[in-house]
PDB file of C-alpha atoms and ligand atoms in Angstrom:
ATOM      1  CA  MET A   1      25.362  11.636  -6.572  1.00  0.00           C
ATOM      2  CA  ASP A   2      21.551  11.446  -6.497  1.00  0.00           C
ATOM      3  CA  SER A   3      20.171   9.922  -3.317  1.00  0.00           C
ATOM      4  CA  LYS A   4      18.526   6.523  -3.467  1.00  0.00           C
ATOM      5  CA  ARG A   5      14.760   6.340  -3.682  1.00  0.00           C
ATOM      6  CA  ILE A   6      12.781   3.794  -1.717  1.00  0.00           C
ATOM      7  CA  GLY A   7       9.064   3.227  -2.293  1.00  0.00           C
ATOM      8  CA  ILE A   8       6.769   2.139   0.522  1.00  0.00           C
ATOM      9  CA  MET A   9       3.579   0.263  -0.326  1.00  0.00           C
ATOM     10  CA  GLY A  10       1.486   0.267   2.807  1.00  0.00           C
ATOM     11  CA  GLY A  11      -1.841  -1.510   2.868  1.00  0.00           C
ATOM     12  CA  THR A  12      -3.851  -4.288   4.383  1.00  0.00           C
ATOM     13  CA  PHE A  13      -3.182  -6.625   1.422  1.00  0.00           C
ATOM     14  CA  ASP A  14      -6.165  -8.773   2.313  1.00  0.00           C
ATOM     15  CA  PRO A  15      -5.313 -10.287  -0.156  1.00  0.00           C
ATOM     16  CA  ILE A  16      -2.580  -8.742  -2.314  1.00  0.00           C
ATOM     17  CA  HIS A  17      -3.519  -8.710  -6.032  1.00  0.00           C
ATOM     18  CA  PHE A  18      -2.301  -7.628  -9.467  1.00  0.00           C
ATOM     19  CA  GLY A  19      -3.604  -4.077  -8.892  1.00  0.00           C
ATOM     20  CA  HIS A  20      -1.073  -3.589  -6.068  1.00  0.00           C
ATOM     21  CA  LEU A  21       1.717  -5.212  -8.080  1.00  0.00           C
ATOM     22  CA  VAL A  22       1.078  -3.099 -11.190  1.00  0.00           C
ATOM     23  CA  ILE A  23       1.143   0.082  -9.093  1.00  0.00           C
ATOM     24  CA  ALA A  24       4.392  -0.909  -7.362  1.00  0.00           C
ATOM     25  CA  ASN A  25       6.058  -1.836 -10.638  1.00  0.00           C
ATOM     26  CA  GLU A  26       4.984   1.388 -12.321  1.00  0.00           C
ATOM     27  CA  VAL A  27       6.353   3.498  -9.453  1.00  0.00           C
ATOM     28  CA  LEU A  28       9.578   1.460  -9.436  1.00  0.00           C
ATOM     29  CA  ASP A  29      10.003   2.146 -13.137  1.00  0.00           C
ATOM     30  CA  GLN A  30       8.886   5.774 -13.405  1.00  0.00           C
ATOM     31  CA  TYR A  31      10.761   6.971 -10.309  1.00  0.00           C
ATOM     32  CA  HIS A  32      13.861   4.827 -10.859  1.00  0.00           C
ATOM     33  CA  MET A  33      13.492   3.443  -7.367  1.00  0.00           C
ATOM     34  CA  GLU A  34      16.080   1.283  -5.663  1.00  0.00           C
ATOM     35  CA  LYS A  35      13.295  -0.953  -4.375  1.00  0.00           C
ATOM     36  CA  ILE A  36       9.706  -1.077  -3.200  1.00  0.00           C
ATOM     37  CA  ILE A  37       8.980  -2.298   0.317  1.00  0.00           C
ATOM     38  CA  PHE A  38       5.528  -3.775   0.875  1.00  0.00           C
ATOM     39  CA  ILE A  39       4.426  -3.226   4.451  1.00  0.00           C
ATOM     40  CA  PRO A  40       1.268  -5.130   5.367  1.00  0.00           C
ATOM     41  CA  ALA A  41      -0.570  -3.217   8.078  1.00  0.00           C
ATOM     42  CA  GLY A  42      -0.695  -5.003  11.410  1.00  0.00           C
ATOM     43  CA  ASN A  43      -3.622  -3.704  13.294  1.00  0.00           C
ATOM     44  CA  PRO A  44      -4.903  -0.772  11.205  1.00  0.00           C
ATOM     45  CA  PRO A  45      -5.500   2.161  13.574  1.00  0.00           C
ATOM     46  CA  HIS A  46      -8.454   3.456  11.622  1.00  0.00           C
ATOM     47  CA  LYS A  47     -10.589   0.382  11.048  1.00  0.00           C
ATOM     48  CA  LYS A  48     -11.764  -3.024  12.192  1.00  0.00           C
ATOM     49  CA  ASP A  49      -9.661  -6.156  11.956  1.00  0.00           C
ATOM     50  CA  SER A  50      -8.719  -7.589   8.597  1.00  0.00           C
ATOM     51  CA  LYS A  51     -10.319 -10.808   7.313  1.00  0.00           C
ATOM     52  CA  ALA A  52      -7.165 -12.940   7.026  1.00  0.00           C
ATOM     53  CA  SER A  53      -4.657 -13.166   9.867  1.00  0.00           C
ATOM     54  CA  SER A  54      -1.513 -11.024   9.896  1.00  0.00           C
ATOM     55  CA  ILE A  55       0.655 -14.058   9.208  1.00  0.00           C
ATOM     56  CA  ASP A  56      -1.486 -15.150   6.234  1.00  0.00           C
ATOM     57  CA  ARG A  57      -1.393 -11.640   4.739  1.00  0.00           C
ATOM     58  CA  TYR A  58       2.369 -11.540   5.270  1.00  0.00           C
ATOM     59  CA  ILE A  59       2.877 -14.927   3.595  1.00  0.00           C
ATOM     60  CA  MET A  60       0.611 -13.993   0.656  1.00  0.00           C
ATOM     61  CA  THR A  61       2.512 -10.719   0.153  1.00  0.00           C
ATOM     62  CA  ASN A  62       5.795 -12.620   0.144  1.00  0.00           C
ATOM     63  CA  LEU A  63       4.501 -15.180  -2.337  1.00  0.00           C
ATOM     64  CA  ALA A  64       3.187 -12.453  -4.656  1.00  0.00           C
ATOM     65  CA  THR A  65       6.450 -10.489  -4.702  1.00  0.00           C
ATOM     66  CA  LEU A  66       8.886 -13.424  -4.825  1.00  0.00           C
ATOM     67  CA  SER A  67       9.754 -13.129  -8.508  1.00  0.00           C
ATOM     68  CA  ASN A  68      10.805  -9.463  -8.376  1.00  0.00           C
ATOM     69  CA  ASP A  69      14.155  -8.853  -6.700  1.00  0.00           C
ATOM     70  CA  LYS A  70      13.319  -5.162  -6.284  1.00  0.00           C
ATOM     71  CA  PHE A  71      10.234  -5.955  -4.223  1.00  0.00           C
ATOM     72  CA  GLU A  72      10.696  -6.566  -0.495  1.00  0.00           C
ATOM     73  CA  VAL A  73       8.221  -7.323   2.271  1.00  0.00           C
ATOM     74  CA  SER A  74       8.594  -5.978   5.787  1.00  0.00           C
ATOM     75  CA  ASN A  75       6.941  -7.362   8.908  1.00  0.00           C
ATOM     76  CA  ILE A  76       7.653  -4.158  10.837  1.00  0.00           C
ATOM     77  CA  GLU A  77       3.969  -3.408  11.432  1.00  0.00           C
ATOM     78  CA  LEU A  78       2.843  -7.020  11.831  1.00  0.00           C
ATOM     79  CA  ILE A  79       5.106  -7.861  14.743  1.00  0.00           C
ATOM     80  CA  LYS A  80       3.786  -5.009  16.846  1.00  0.00           C
ATOM     81  CA  LYS A  81       1.372  -5.842  19.610  1.00  0.00           C
ATOM     82  CA  GLU A  82       0.071  -2.306  19.788  1.00  0.00           C
ATOM     83  CA  LYS A  83      -1.604  -0.426  16.930  1.00  0.00           C
ATOM     84  CA  SER A  84       0.729   0.421  14.084  1.00  0.00           C
ATOM     85  CA  TYR A  85       0.847   4.039  12.968  1.00  0.00           C
ATOM     86  CA  THR A  86       2.629   5.165   9.818  1.00  0.00           C
ATOM     87  CA  ILE A  87       4.669   7.717  11.780  1.00  0.00           C
ATOM     88  CA  ASN A  88       6.328   4.944  13.825  1.00  0.00           C
ATOM     89  CA  THR A  89       7.082   2.901  10.710  1.00  0.00           C
ATOM     90  CA  LEU A  90       8.642   5.909   8.992  1.00  0.00           C
ATOM     91  CA  LEU A  91      10.823   6.720  11.995  1.00  0.00           C
ATOM     92  CA  VAL A  92      12.269   3.201  11.868  1.00  0.00           C
ATOM     93  CA  LEU A  93      12.755   3.338   8.083  1.00  0.00           C
ATOM     94  CA  ARG A  94      14.477   6.737   8.388  1.00  0.00           C
ATOM     95  CA  GLU A  95      17.015   5.158  10.749  1.00  0.00           C
ATOM     96  CA  ILE A  96      17.708   2.314   8.301  1.00  0.00           C
ATOM     97  CA  TYR A  97      17.722   4.402   5.117  1.00  0.00           C
ATOM     98  CA  LYS A  98      19.341   7.561   6.424  1.00  0.00           C
ATOM     99  CA  ASP A  99      20.148   9.187   3.092  1.00  0.00           C
ATOM    100  CA  ALA A 100      17.382   7.779   0.931  1.00  0.00           C
ATOM    101  CA  GLU A 101      14.345   9.629  -0.323  1.00  0.00           C
ATOM    102  CA  ILE A 102      11.337   7.734   1.015  1.00  0.00           C
ATOM    103  CA  TYR A 103       8.132   7.768  -1.041  1.00  0.00           C
ATOM    104  CA  PHE A 104       4.901   6.523   0.500  1.00  0.00           C
ATOM    105  CA  ILE A 105       2.592   5.144  -2.212  1.00  0.00           C
ATOM    106  CA  THR A 106      -1.121   5.457  -1.689  1.00  0.00           C
ATOM    107  CA  GLY A 107      -4.365   5.570  -3.656  1.00  0.00           C
ATOM    108  CA  ALA A 108      -5.344   9.093  -4.758  1.00  0.00           C
ATOM    109  CA  ASP A 109      -8.660   8.846  -2.913  1.00  0.00           C
ATOM    110  CA  ALA A 110      -6.800   8.415   0.378  1.00  0.00           C
ATOM    111  CA  ILE A 111      -5.119  11.815  -0.052  1.00  0.00           C
ATOM    112  CA  ILE A 112      -8.192  13.597   1.281  1.00  0.00           C
ATOM    113  CA  GLU A 113      -7.719  11.752   4.572  1.00  0.00           C
ATOM    114  CA  LEU A 114      -3.986  12.408   4.923  1.00  0.00           C
ATOM    115  CA  PRO A 115      -4.255  15.420   7.262  1.00  0.00           C
ATOM    116  CA  ASN A 116      -6.223  13.180   9.650  1.00  0.00           C
ATOM    117  CA  TRP A 117      -3.420  10.648   9.934  1.00  0.00           C
ATOM    118  CA  TYR A 118      -1.815  10.476  13.361  1.00  0.00           C
ATOM    119  CA  GLU A 119       1.135  12.931  13.522  1.00  0.00           C
ATOM    120  CA  PHE A 120       0.692  13.910   9.886  1.00  0.00           C
ATOM    121  CA  LYS A 121       2.761  17.092  10.375  1.00  0.00           C
ATOM    122  CA  SER A 122       5.769  14.899  11.209  1.00  0.00           C
ATOM    123  CA  ILE A 123       4.964  12.271   8.569  1.00  0.00           C
ATOM    124  CA  ILE A 124       5.121  14.789   5.722  1.00  0.00           C
ATOM    125  CA  LYS A 125       8.617  15.805   6.825  1.00  0.00           C
ATOM    126  CA  LEU A 126       9.850  12.209   6.781  1.00  0.00           C
ATOM    127  CA  CYS A 127       8.567  11.115   3.379  1.00  0.00           C
ATOM    128  CA  LYS A 128       7.099  12.204   0.082  1.00  0.00           C
ATOM    129  CA  PHE A 129       3.771  10.870  -1.125  1.00  0.00           C
ATOM    130  CA  ILE A 130       2.863   9.379  -4.474  1.00  0.00           C
ATOM    131  CA  ALA A 131      -0.882   9.328  -5.012  1.00  0.00           C
ATOM    132  CA  VAL A 132      -1.750   6.860  -7.756  1.00  0.00           C
ATOM    133  CA  THR A 133      -4.788   7.145  -9.934  1.00  0.00           C
ATOM    134  CA  ARG A 134      -6.277   5.631 -13.080  1.00  0.00           C
ATOM    135  CA  PRO A 135      -5.575   7.408 -16.398  1.00  0.00           C
ATOM    136  CA  ASP A 136      -9.286   8.166 -16.929  1.00  0.00           C
ATOM    137  CA  TYR A 137      -9.777   9.662 -13.451  1.00  0.00           C
ATOM    138  CA  ASN A 138     -10.904  13.284 -13.219  1.00  0.00           C
ATOM    139  CA  THR A 139      -7.878  14.712 -11.458  1.00  0.00           C
ATOM    140  CA  HIS A 140      -8.991  18.338 -11.099  1.00  0.00           C
ATOM    141  CA  GLU A 141     -10.520  17.945  -7.640  1.00  0.00           C
ATOM    142  CA  ILE A 142      -7.706  15.786  -6.306  1.00  0.00           C
ATOM    143  CA  LYS A 143      -5.062  18.203  -7.611  1.00  0.00           C
ATOM    144  CA  GLU A 144      -6.762  21.054  -5.728  1.00  0.00           C
ATOM    145  CA  LYS A 145      -6.825  18.970  -2.571  1.00  0.00           C
ATOM    146  CA  ILE A 146      -3.162  18.075  -2.937  1.00  0.00           C
ATOM    147  CA  GLN A 147      -2.274  21.740  -3.423  1.00  0.00           C
ATOM    148  CA  SER A 148      -4.212  22.770  -0.332  1.00  0.00           C
ATOM    149  CA  ILE A 149      -2.381  20.152   1.762  1.00  0.00           C
ATOM    150  CA  ILE A 150       0.981  21.308   0.376  1.00  0.00           C
ATOM    151  CA  ASP A 151       0.084  24.942   1.120  1.00  0.00           C
ATOM    152  CA  ILE A 152      -0.573  24.082   4.750  1.00  0.00           C
ATOM    153  CA  TYR A 153       2.038  21.396   5.446  1.00  0.00           C
ATOM    154  CA  GLN A 154       4.803  22.244   2.926  1.00  0.00           C
ATOM    155  CA  GLY A 155       5.351  18.628   1.930  1.00  0.00           C
ATOM    156  CA  GLN A 156       5.645  16.867  -1.399  1.00  0.00           C
ATOM    157  CA  ILE A 157       2.695  14.949  -2.838  1.00  0.00           C
ATOM    158  CA  GLU A 158       2.796  13.859  -6.451  1.00  0.00           C
ATOM    159  CA  LEU A 159      -0.032  12.492  -8.535  1.00  0.00           C
ATOM    160  CA  LEU A 160       0.873   9.559 -10.742  1.00  0.00           C
ATOM    161  CA  LYS A 161      -1.420   8.103 -13.383  1.00  0.00           C
ATOM    162  CA  VAL A 162      -1.060   4.349 -13.475  1.00  0.00           C
ATOM    163  CA  PRO A 163      -2.753   1.824 -15.738  1.00  0.00           C
ATOM    164  CA  MET A 164      -4.318   0.483 -12.555  1.00  0.00           C
ATOM    165  CA  LEU A 165      -6.547  -2.514 -13.036  1.00  0.00           C
ATOM    166  CA  GLN A 166     -10.033  -2.393 -11.578  1.00  0.00           C
ATOM    167  CA  ILE A 167      -9.266  -5.080  -9.034  1.00  0.00           C
ATOM    168  CA  SER A 168     -10.034  -4.810  -5.342  1.00  0.00           C
ATOM    169  CA  SER A 169      -9.347  -7.066  -2.395  1.00  0.00           C
ATOM    170  CA  THR A 170     -13.019  -6.816  -1.402  1.00  0.00           C
ATOM    171  CA  GLU A 171     -14.103  -8.097  -4.817  1.00  0.00           C
ATOM    172  CA  ILE A 172     -11.660 -11.008  -4.566  1.00  0.00           C
ATOM    173  CA  ARG A 173     -12.852 -11.947  -1.052  1.00  0.00           C
ATOM    174  CA  ASN A 174     -16.483 -11.837  -2.226  1.00  0.00           C
ATOM    175  CA  ARG A 175     -15.733 -14.022  -5.222  1.00  0.00           C
ATOM    176  CA  ILE A 176     -14.001 -16.621  -3.058  1.00  0.00           C
ATOM    177  CA  LYS A 177     -16.776 -16.552  -0.489  1.00  0.00           C
ATOM    178  CA  ASN A 178     -19.311 -17.198  -3.264  1.00  0.00           C
ATOM    179  CA  ASN A 179     -17.216 -19.987  -4.819  1.00  0.00           C
ATOM    180  CA  ARG A 180     -16.501 -17.880  -7.882  1.00  0.00           C
ATOM    181  CA  THR A 181     -13.141 -17.799  -9.620  1.00  0.00           C
ATOM    182  CA  ALA A 182     -10.539 -15.150  -8.785  1.00  0.00           C
ATOM    183  CA  LYS A 183      -8.214 -16.399 -11.511  1.00  0.00           C
ATOM    184  CA  TYR A 184      -6.147 -13.696 -13.280  1.00  0.00           C
ATOM    185  CA  LEU A 185      -6.964 -11.129 -10.578  1.00  0.00           C
ATOM    186  CA  LEU A 186      -4.071 -12.154  -8.347  1.00  0.00           C
ATOM    187  CA  PRO A 187      -0.957 -14.333  -8.657  1.00  0.00           C
ATOM    188  CA  GLU A 188      -1.877 -18.005  -9.000  1.00  0.00           C
ATOM    189  CA  VAL A 189       0.284 -18.979  -6.036  1.00  0.00           C
ATOM    190  CA  VAL A 190      -1.660 -16.550  -3.809  1.00  0.00           C
ATOM    191  CA  GLU A 191      -4.945 -17.997  -5.027  1.00  0.00           C
ATOM    192  CA  GLN A 192      -3.629 -21.491  -4.244  1.00  0.00           C
ATOM    193  CA  TYR A 193      -2.595 -20.348  -0.771  1.00  0.00           C
ATOM    194  CA  ILE A 194      -6.091 -18.938  -0.160  1.00  0.00           C
ATOM    195  CA  VAL A 195      -7.771 -22.150  -1.278  1.00  0.00           C
ATOM    196  CA  LYS A 196      -5.375 -24.432   0.613  1.00  0.00           C
ATOM    197  CA  ASN A 197      -5.844 -22.482   3.842  1.00  0.00           C
ATOM    198  CA  ASN A 198      -9.561 -21.932   3.382  1.00  0.00           C
ATOM    199  CA  LEU A 199      -9.308 -18.139   3.690  1.00  0.00           C
ATOM    200  CA  TYR A 200     -12.254 -15.844   3.079  1.00  0.00           C
ATOM    201  CA  GLY A 201     -14.847 -18.612   3.275  1.00  0.00           C
ATOM    202  CA  ASP A 202     -18.077 -18.189   5.245  1.00  0.00           C
ATOM    203  CA  ASN A 203     -16.393 -18.885   8.566  1.00  0.00           C
ATOM    204  CA  ASN A 204     -13.834 -16.157   8.030  1.00  0.00           C
ATOM    205  CA  GLU A 205     -16.133 -13.174   7.495  1.00  0.00           C
TER     206      GLU A 205
HETATM  207  P1  NAP B   1      -6.283  -0.417   2.498  1.00  0.00           P
HETATM  208  O1  NAP B   1      -7.591  -0.561   3.191  1.00  0.00           O
HETATM  209  O2  NAP B   1      -5.500  -1.632   2.247  1.00  0.00           O
HETATM  210  O3  NAP B   1      -6.545   0.366   1.132  1.00  0.00           O
HETATM  211  C1  NAP B   1      -7.505   1.391   0.928  1.00  0.00           C
HETATM  212  C2  NAP B   1      -7.774   1.542  -0.574  1.00  0.00           C
HETATM  213  O4  NAP B   1      -6.556   1.800  -1.317  1.00  0.00           O
HETATM  214  C3  NAP B   1      -8.329   0.267  -1.158  1.00  0.00           C
HETATM  215  O5  NAP B   1      -9.152   0.612  -2.254  1.00  0.00           O
HETATM  216  C4  NAP B   1      -7.082  -0.455  -1.603  1.00  0.00           C
HETATM  217  O6  NAP B   1      -7.379  -1.407  -2.576  1.00  0.00           O
HETATM  218  C5  NAP B   1      -6.216   0.664  -2.106  1.00  0.00           C
HETATM  219  N1  NAP B   1      -4.796   0.462  -1.832  1.00  0.00           N
HETATM  220  C6  NAP B   1      -4.232  -0.267  -0.837  1.00  0.00           C
HETATM  221  N2  NAP B   1      -2.892  -0.119  -0.822  1.00  0.00           N
HETATM  222  C7  NAP B   1      -2.616   0.742  -1.828  1.00  0.00           C
HETATM  223  C8  NAP B   1      -1.424   1.308  -2.306  1.00  0.00           C
HETATM  224  N3  NAP B   1      -0.254   1.086  -1.689  1.00  0.00           N
HETATM  225  N4  NAP B   1      -1.489   2.128  -3.384  1.00  0.00           N
HETATM  226  C9  NAP B   1      -2.664   2.404  -3.947  1.00  0.00           C
HETATM  227  N5  NAP B   1      -3.855   1.924  -3.532  1.00  0.00           N
HETATM  228  C10 NAP B   1      -3.821   1.106  -2.469  1.00  0.00           C
HETATM  229  O7  NAP B   1      -5.282   0.497   3.209  1.00  0.00           O
HETATM  230  P2  NAP B   1      -5.528   1.823   4.047  1.00  0.00           P
HETATM  231  O8  NAP B   1      -6.319   1.479   5.224  1.00  0.00           O
HETATM  232  O9  NAP B   1      -5.977   2.941   3.164  1.00  0.00           O
HETATM  233  O10 NAP B   1      -4.022   2.101   4.457  1.00  0.00           O
HETATM  234  C11 NAP B   1      -3.006   2.291   3.485  1.00  0.00           C
HETATM  235  C12 NAP B   1      -1.744   2.671   4.229  1.00  0.00           C
HETATM  236  O11 NAP B   1      -1.931   3.917   4.858  1.00  0.00           O
HETATM  237  C13 NAP B   1      -1.369   1.687   5.335  1.00  0.00           C
HETATM  238  O12 NAP B   1       0.011   1.555   5.392  1.00  0.00           O
HETATM  239  C14 NAP B   1      -1.909   2.352   6.587  1.00  0.00           C
HETATM  240  O13 NAP B   1      -1.215   1.991   7.764  1.00  0.00           O
HETATM  241  C15 NAP B   1      -1.685   3.816   6.243  1.00  0.00           C
HETATM  242  N6  NAP B   1      -2.615   4.653   7.018  1.00  0.00           N
HETATM  243  C16 NAP B   1      -2.135   5.182   8.178  1.00  0.00           C
HETATM  244  C17 NAP B   1      -2.966   5.949   8.986  1.00  0.00           C
HETATM  245  C18 NAP B   1      -2.390   6.527  10.253  1.00  0.00           C
HETATM  246  O14 NAP B   1      -1.215   6.387  10.515  1.00  0.00           O
HETATM  247  N7  NAP B   1      -3.191   7.146  11.083  1.00  0.00           N
HETATM  248  C19 NAP B   1      -4.290   6.172   8.608  1.00  0.00           C
HETATM  249  C20 NAP B   1      -4.742   5.620   7.404  1.00  0.00           C
HETATM  250  C21 NAP B   1      -3.892   4.852   6.616  1.00  0.00           C
HETATM  251  P3  NAP B   1      -7.539  -2.946  -2.081  1.00  0.00           P
HETATM  252  O15 NAP B   1      -8.694  -2.991  -1.108  1.00  0.00           O
HETATM  253  O16 NAP B   1      -7.806  -3.671  -3.323  1.00  0.00           O
HETATM  254  O17 NAP B   1      -6.259  -3.284  -1.402  1.00  0.00           O
END
């Protein structure tokens, strides 16, 4: 019997939007995944603090994924006091999903940085990567990069073209800060949560 496939959507999700959800759904469908686990980053090792609190990002991710029973949200990185590295998350997931194939979903642009991730040599043995990109993206350069990483580290990195919407969390935060609408860029319930809790206003930047 084929082993189960689990997709991991790691990200800051500050806030989560339809771009993330479209990517997750496309991977779920094309790879016949058992489920996709969204893992909001706690204290990203490689950058400054997020704009919304961990708990707000966790709640928004839950609200956004509520209607899909194949989407799950994990607080594994949020509950950590220390910095959360992907290697530690994968080691825990490997214990839970012993026989599953674990796919880490990331933007294609991030692939270039992969070898710089903490303990990348071990990471690539614990999971496969799916690098998502827009259909119109020039993939030649990224394919070469992927091949060079595979040549060195022997892992599996696949490029997947997704009808990814041009939505970004930064754009949404800027719109909200400037009292502009973010309607149709993210689930309505997440937008309501942002408004109700006054996230991303002047005082939060
Ligand atoms: P990020 O700041 O949330 O995202 C970076 C870019 O990719 C943004 O343009 C973002 O769009 C987009 N994006 C976010 N999640 C995505 C996903 N799952 N698939 C496709 N595109 C996505 O996140 P990040 O800092 O790149 O981190 C992503 C994941 O990699 C996290 O789980 C993080 O912990 C891990 N990571 C680990 C290490 C390490 O262990 N040393 C280093 C780097 C990254 P939006 O801004 O619109 O969300």
